[in-house]
Every structure is written in structure tokens, then in C-alpha cells.
Amino acid sequence: GINAEYGQPELFKMVLSSLLFPNLPKVLGVIERKMSSIAVTKLLTEADTMISPSYAPLWPELLKTQLALFDGPQGETQEESLQQQVSEFPDDADDESLGHQFSALYHSTKLSLDPFADVKDAKVFFAASLQKRSLSLPGQLSSIIQSTLTADQQQSLMVILKSAGLNPPYL
């Protein structure tokens, strides 16, 4: 499993609460969102620390963050982001060489390859991983989900599970 407490105790809680939870849904780019979702899925389903008593209150918050990542706008791709930056660059820049340097940098940028190409759909990966984890913790995840997620969040989760071909009541 994943050991989230290797190093300074409580530091990972702070990272989750202050960095990951508020910022993850803001991630832009299809590949970047997919990578983020896979990382969160692994934390939710493979990190025993996340279901330990000291982290148990953060597990549903991480699940809510995952749902927000799935439900949020997919955002712009890296290419669209760079095009936006170029369009905002002033045409009448005082330093002509700066414009040429930026143009060279823009055109030299390569789009990143998908490091998780074997995961075709992050939602299906999430659903399958959650099912596997749920089977190893009978009734525990179901109780957490029902007591901490809003009706809308529960509905979003059920849609994801059904779209992955899973029967939601297993939780």
C-alpha cells in the first residue's frame, strides 16, 4: 500500500487540506485531470493510512474532491492555454527580441504524452478501484458515503458507478 505518513507525521494532512482539496478541481487539461484522478483514486483505494482513525475524516473529503474533479469543466488543454497566452502577448512590445523569444518558446513546446495510456477512462478506473476497496472493507465505505456525501454527490457517484457497468448497491 501507499504510506502517506513516511516522514513528518501530520504533514500529509496539511497538504491534503490546504493544497489538494481546494486546488484539484481547478486542474486544467485532459491529461492533467486524468493523472490527478488516478492519483486520488490510488489514495482513496490503496492507501491504508486514509482509512486509519487519524485520517478517516479526510477520506470523504478526498472522495468529494474526486467527484468535483469529475463533475467540473474539463478545462482547456495545454495547447489552448498556450494559444491564450500568445493572444494576450502585446503585439507592440518595446523589446522586439522578447516577442521572438516567446514565439520560439511557444512553438518549441511539445504536448505531453499520456503516462497512463493503459487507463482508458479515469472514471471506470476509479469505479473499479472503489469496488475492489469496498469488497475488502464490507459495509465501511457505504456507511461513510451515506453519512458524509450530499444527495447530489451520492447521485454523481452512482452515475459514475453505473456508467462503469457496476451495480452501485455493492457499496
One Martini backbone bead per residue (centre of mass of N, CA, C, O) as a GRO file, in nm:
protein
  171
    1GLY     BB    1   0.102   0.032   0.000
    2ILE     BB    2   0.044   0.357   0.094
    3ASN     BB    3   0.264   0.588   0.268
    4ALA     BB    4   0.169   0.901   0.405
    5GLU     BB    5   0.376   0.901   0.682
    6TYR     BB    6   0.638   0.948   0.554
    7GLY     BB    7   0.786   1.123   0.794
    8GLN     BB    8   0.597   1.382   0.878
    9PRO     BB    9   0.362   1.406   1.084
   10GLU     BB   10   0.067   1.566   0.948
   11LEU     BB   11   0.159   1.680   0.671
   12PHE     BB   12  -0.044   1.539   0.480
   13LYS     BB   13  -0.295   1.674   0.590
   14MET     BB   14  -0.212   1.959   0.506
   15VAL     BB   15  -0.189   1.906   0.205
   16LEU     BB   16  -0.474   1.820   0.157
   17SER     BB   17  -0.631   2.065   0.284
   18SER     BB   18  -0.458   2.316   0.146
   19LEU     BB   19  -0.412   2.195  -0.159
   20LEU     BB   20  -0.587   1.966  -0.284
   21PHE     BB   21  -0.886   2.028  -0.231
   22PRO     BB   22  -0.897   2.327  -0.361
   23ASN     BB   23  -0.719   2.257  -0.647
   24LEU     BB   24  -0.798   2.005  -0.815
   25PRO     BB   25  -1.059   2.114  -0.973
   26LYS     BB   26  -0.855   2.330  -1.138
   27VAL     BB   27  -0.748   2.146  -1.329
   28LEU     BB   28  -0.593   2.142  -1.642
   29GLY     BB   29  -0.648   1.919  -1.864
   30VAL     BB   30  -0.689   1.605  -1.959
   31ILE     BB   31  -0.430   1.465  -1.855
   32GLU     BB   32  -0.411   1.607  -1.581
   33ARG     BB   33  -0.687   1.504  -1.477
   34LYS     BB   34  -0.625   1.207  -1.502
   35MET     BB   35  -0.381   1.198  -1.314
   36SER     BB   36  -0.527   1.307  -1.067
   37SER     BB   37  -0.742   1.086  -1.047
   38ILE     BB   38  -0.549   0.847  -1.010
   39ALA     BB   39  -0.418   0.948  -0.751
   40VAL     BB   40  -0.678   0.962  -0.583
   41THR     BB   41  -0.764   0.672  -0.618
   42LYS     BB   42  -0.516   0.554  -0.473
   43LEU     BB   43  -0.569   0.688  -0.203
   44LEU     BB   44  -0.860   0.573  -0.158
   45THR     BB   45  -0.775   0.244  -0.232
   46GLU     BB   46  -0.448   0.201  -0.116
   47ALA     BB   47  -0.445   0.382   0.146
   48ASP     BB   48  -0.453   0.296   0.471
   49THR     BB   49  -0.429   0.574   0.603
   50MET     BB   50  -0.715   0.688   0.502
   51ILE     BB   51  -0.863   0.469   0.723
   52SER     BB   52  -0.753   0.575   0.957
   53PRO     BB   53  -0.842   0.744   1.232
   54SER     BB   54  -0.679   1.015   1.156
   55TYR     BB   55  -0.802   1.008   0.835
   56ALA     BB   56  -1.109   0.949   0.807
   57PRO     BB   57  -1.217   1.251   0.764
   58LEU     BB   58  -1.064   1.274   0.472
   59TRP     BB   59  -1.187   1.068   0.279
   60PRO     BB   60  -1.452   1.218   0.196
   61GLU     BB   61  -1.303   1.470   0.092
   62LEU     BB   62  -1.154   1.322  -0.134
   63LEU     BB   63  -1.407   1.221  -0.276
   64LYS     BB   64  -1.525   1.503  -0.334
   65THR     BB   65  -1.287   1.593  -0.506
   66GLN     BB   66  -1.320   1.380  -0.722
   67LEU     BB   67  -1.607   1.459  -0.808
   68ALA     BB   68  -1.529   1.750  -0.887
   69LEU     BB   69  -1.335   1.666  -1.109
   70PHE     BB   70  -1.552   1.517  -1.280
   71ASP     BB   71  -1.778   1.757  -1.284
   72GLY     BB   72  -1.606   1.946  -1.398
   73PRO     BB   73  -1.452   2.119  -1.607
   74GLN     BB   74  -1.208   2.023  -1.833
   75GLY     BB   75  -1.090   2.241  -1.976
   76GLU     BB   76  -0.802   2.326  -2.097
   77THR     BB   77  -0.556   2.278  -2.286
   78GLN     BB   78  -0.235   2.331  -2.338
   79GLU     BB   79  -0.272   2.459  -2.615
   80GLU     BB   80  -0.491   2.668  -2.536
   81SER     BB   81  -0.322   2.810  -2.322
   82LEU     BB   82  -0.095   2.905  -2.513
   83GLN     BB   83  -0.276   3.063  -2.708
   84GLN     BB   84  -0.373   3.266  -2.497
   85GLN     BB   85  -0.094   3.382  -2.428
   86VAL     BB   86  -0.032   3.484  -2.712
   87SER     BB   87  -0.285   3.673  -2.743
   88GLU     BB   88  -0.181   3.852  -2.483
   89PHE     BB   89   0.053   3.939  -2.636
   90PRO     BB   90   0.207   4.206  -2.727
   91ASP     BB   91   0.260   4.347  -3.041
   92ASP     BB   92   0.410   4.628  -2.918
   93ALA     BB   93   0.679   4.554  -2.820
   94ASP     BB   94   0.971   4.700  -2.730
   95ASP     BB   95   1.101   4.411  -2.733
   96GLU     BB   96   1.150   4.225  -3.004
   97SER     BB   97   1.302   3.973  -2.884
   98LEU     BB   98   1.084   3.877  -2.691
   99GLY     BB   99   0.881   3.786  -2.904
  100HIS     BB  100   1.072   3.575  -3.033
  101GLN     BB  101   1.119   3.405  -2.779
  102PHE     BB  102   0.826   3.330  -2.726
  103SER     BB  103   0.773   3.201  -2.997
  104ALA     BB  104   0.987   2.981  -2.973
  105LEU     BB  105   0.876   2.854  -2.718
  106TYR     BB  106   0.594   2.786  -2.817
  107HIS     BB  107   0.691   2.609  -3.073
  108SER     BB  108   0.862   2.401  -2.880
  109THR     BB  109   0.621   2.287  -2.759
  110LYS     BB  110   0.518   1.988  -2.614
  111LEU     BB  111   0.298   1.763  -2.579
  112SER     BB  112   0.196   1.553  -2.357
  113LEU     BB  113   0.204   1.242  -2.266
  114ASP     BB  114   0.036   0.960  -2.166
  115PRO     BB  115   0.124   0.781  -1.876
  116PHE     BB  116  -0.195   0.643  -1.878
  117ALA     BB  117  -0.287   0.477  -2.143
  118ASP     BB  118  -0.408   0.214  -2.002
  119VAL     BB  119  -0.612   0.430  -1.903
  120LYS     BB  120  -0.899   0.509  -2.061
  121ASP     BB  121  -1.085   0.559  -1.787
  122ALA     BB  122  -1.098   0.719  -1.488
  123LYS     BB  123  -1.382   0.635  -1.392
  124VAL     BB  124  -1.349   0.329  -1.421
  125PHE     BB  125  -1.103   0.305  -1.242
  126PHE     BB  126  -1.240   0.415  -0.991
  127ALA     BB  127  -1.477   0.216  -0.968
  128ALA     BB  128  -1.307  -0.045  -0.953
  129SER     BB  129  -1.137   0.041  -0.706
  130LEU     BB  130  -1.375   0.088  -0.513
  131GLN     BB  131  -1.486  -0.195  -0.523
  132LYS     BB  132  -1.239  -0.342  -0.417
  133ARG     BB  133  -1.227  -0.188  -0.146
  134SER     BB  134  -1.512  -0.256  -0.048
  135LEU     BB  135  -1.465  -0.568  -0.030
  136SER     BB  136  -1.237  -0.523   0.203
  137LEU     BB  137  -1.482  -0.322   0.346
  138PRO     BB  138  -1.750  -0.412   0.467
  139GLY     BB  139  -1.972  -0.129   0.486
  140GLN     BB  140  -1.779   0.117   0.533
  141LEU     BB  141  -1.812   0.296   0.276
  142SER     BB  142  -2.116   0.320   0.281
  143SER     BB  143  -2.133   0.476   0.546
  144ILE     BB  144  -1.962   0.718   0.463
  145ILE     BB  145  -2.125   0.806   0.215
  146GLN     BB  146  -2.408   0.842   0.357
  147SER     BB  147  -2.290   1.049   0.593
  148THR     BB  148  -2.115   1.274   0.392
  149LEU     BB  149  -2.281   1.289   0.141
  150THR     BB  150  -2.461   1.429  -0.067
  151ALA     BB  151  -2.707   1.369  -0.281
  152ASP     BB  152  -2.551   1.472  -0.530
  153GLN     BB  153  -2.291   1.311  -0.477
  154GLN     BB  154  -2.423   1.034  -0.478
  155GLN     BB  155  -2.529   1.057  -0.765
  156SER     BB  156  -2.257   1.091  -0.906
  157LEU     BB  157  -2.147   0.821  -0.814
  158MET     BB  158  -2.367   0.641  -0.942
  159VAL     BB  159  -2.312   0.725  -1.233
  160ILE     BB  160  -2.024   0.621  -1.244
  161LEU     BB  161  -2.083   0.327  -1.173
  162LYS     BB  162  -2.286   0.269  -1.401
  163SER     BB  163  -2.095   0.355  -1.641
  164ALA     BB  164  -1.897   0.104  -1.545
  165GLY     BB  165  -2.099  -0.148  -1.483
  166LEU     BB  166  -2.196  -0.107  -1.190
  167ASN     BB  167  -2.340  -0.196  -0.878
  168PRO     BB  168  -2.396   0.030  -0.634
  169PRO     BB  169  -2.494  -0.150  -0.380
  170TYR     BB  170  -2.205  -0.260  -0.290
  171LEU     BB  171  -2.145  -0.018  -0.079
   0.00000   0.00000   0.00000
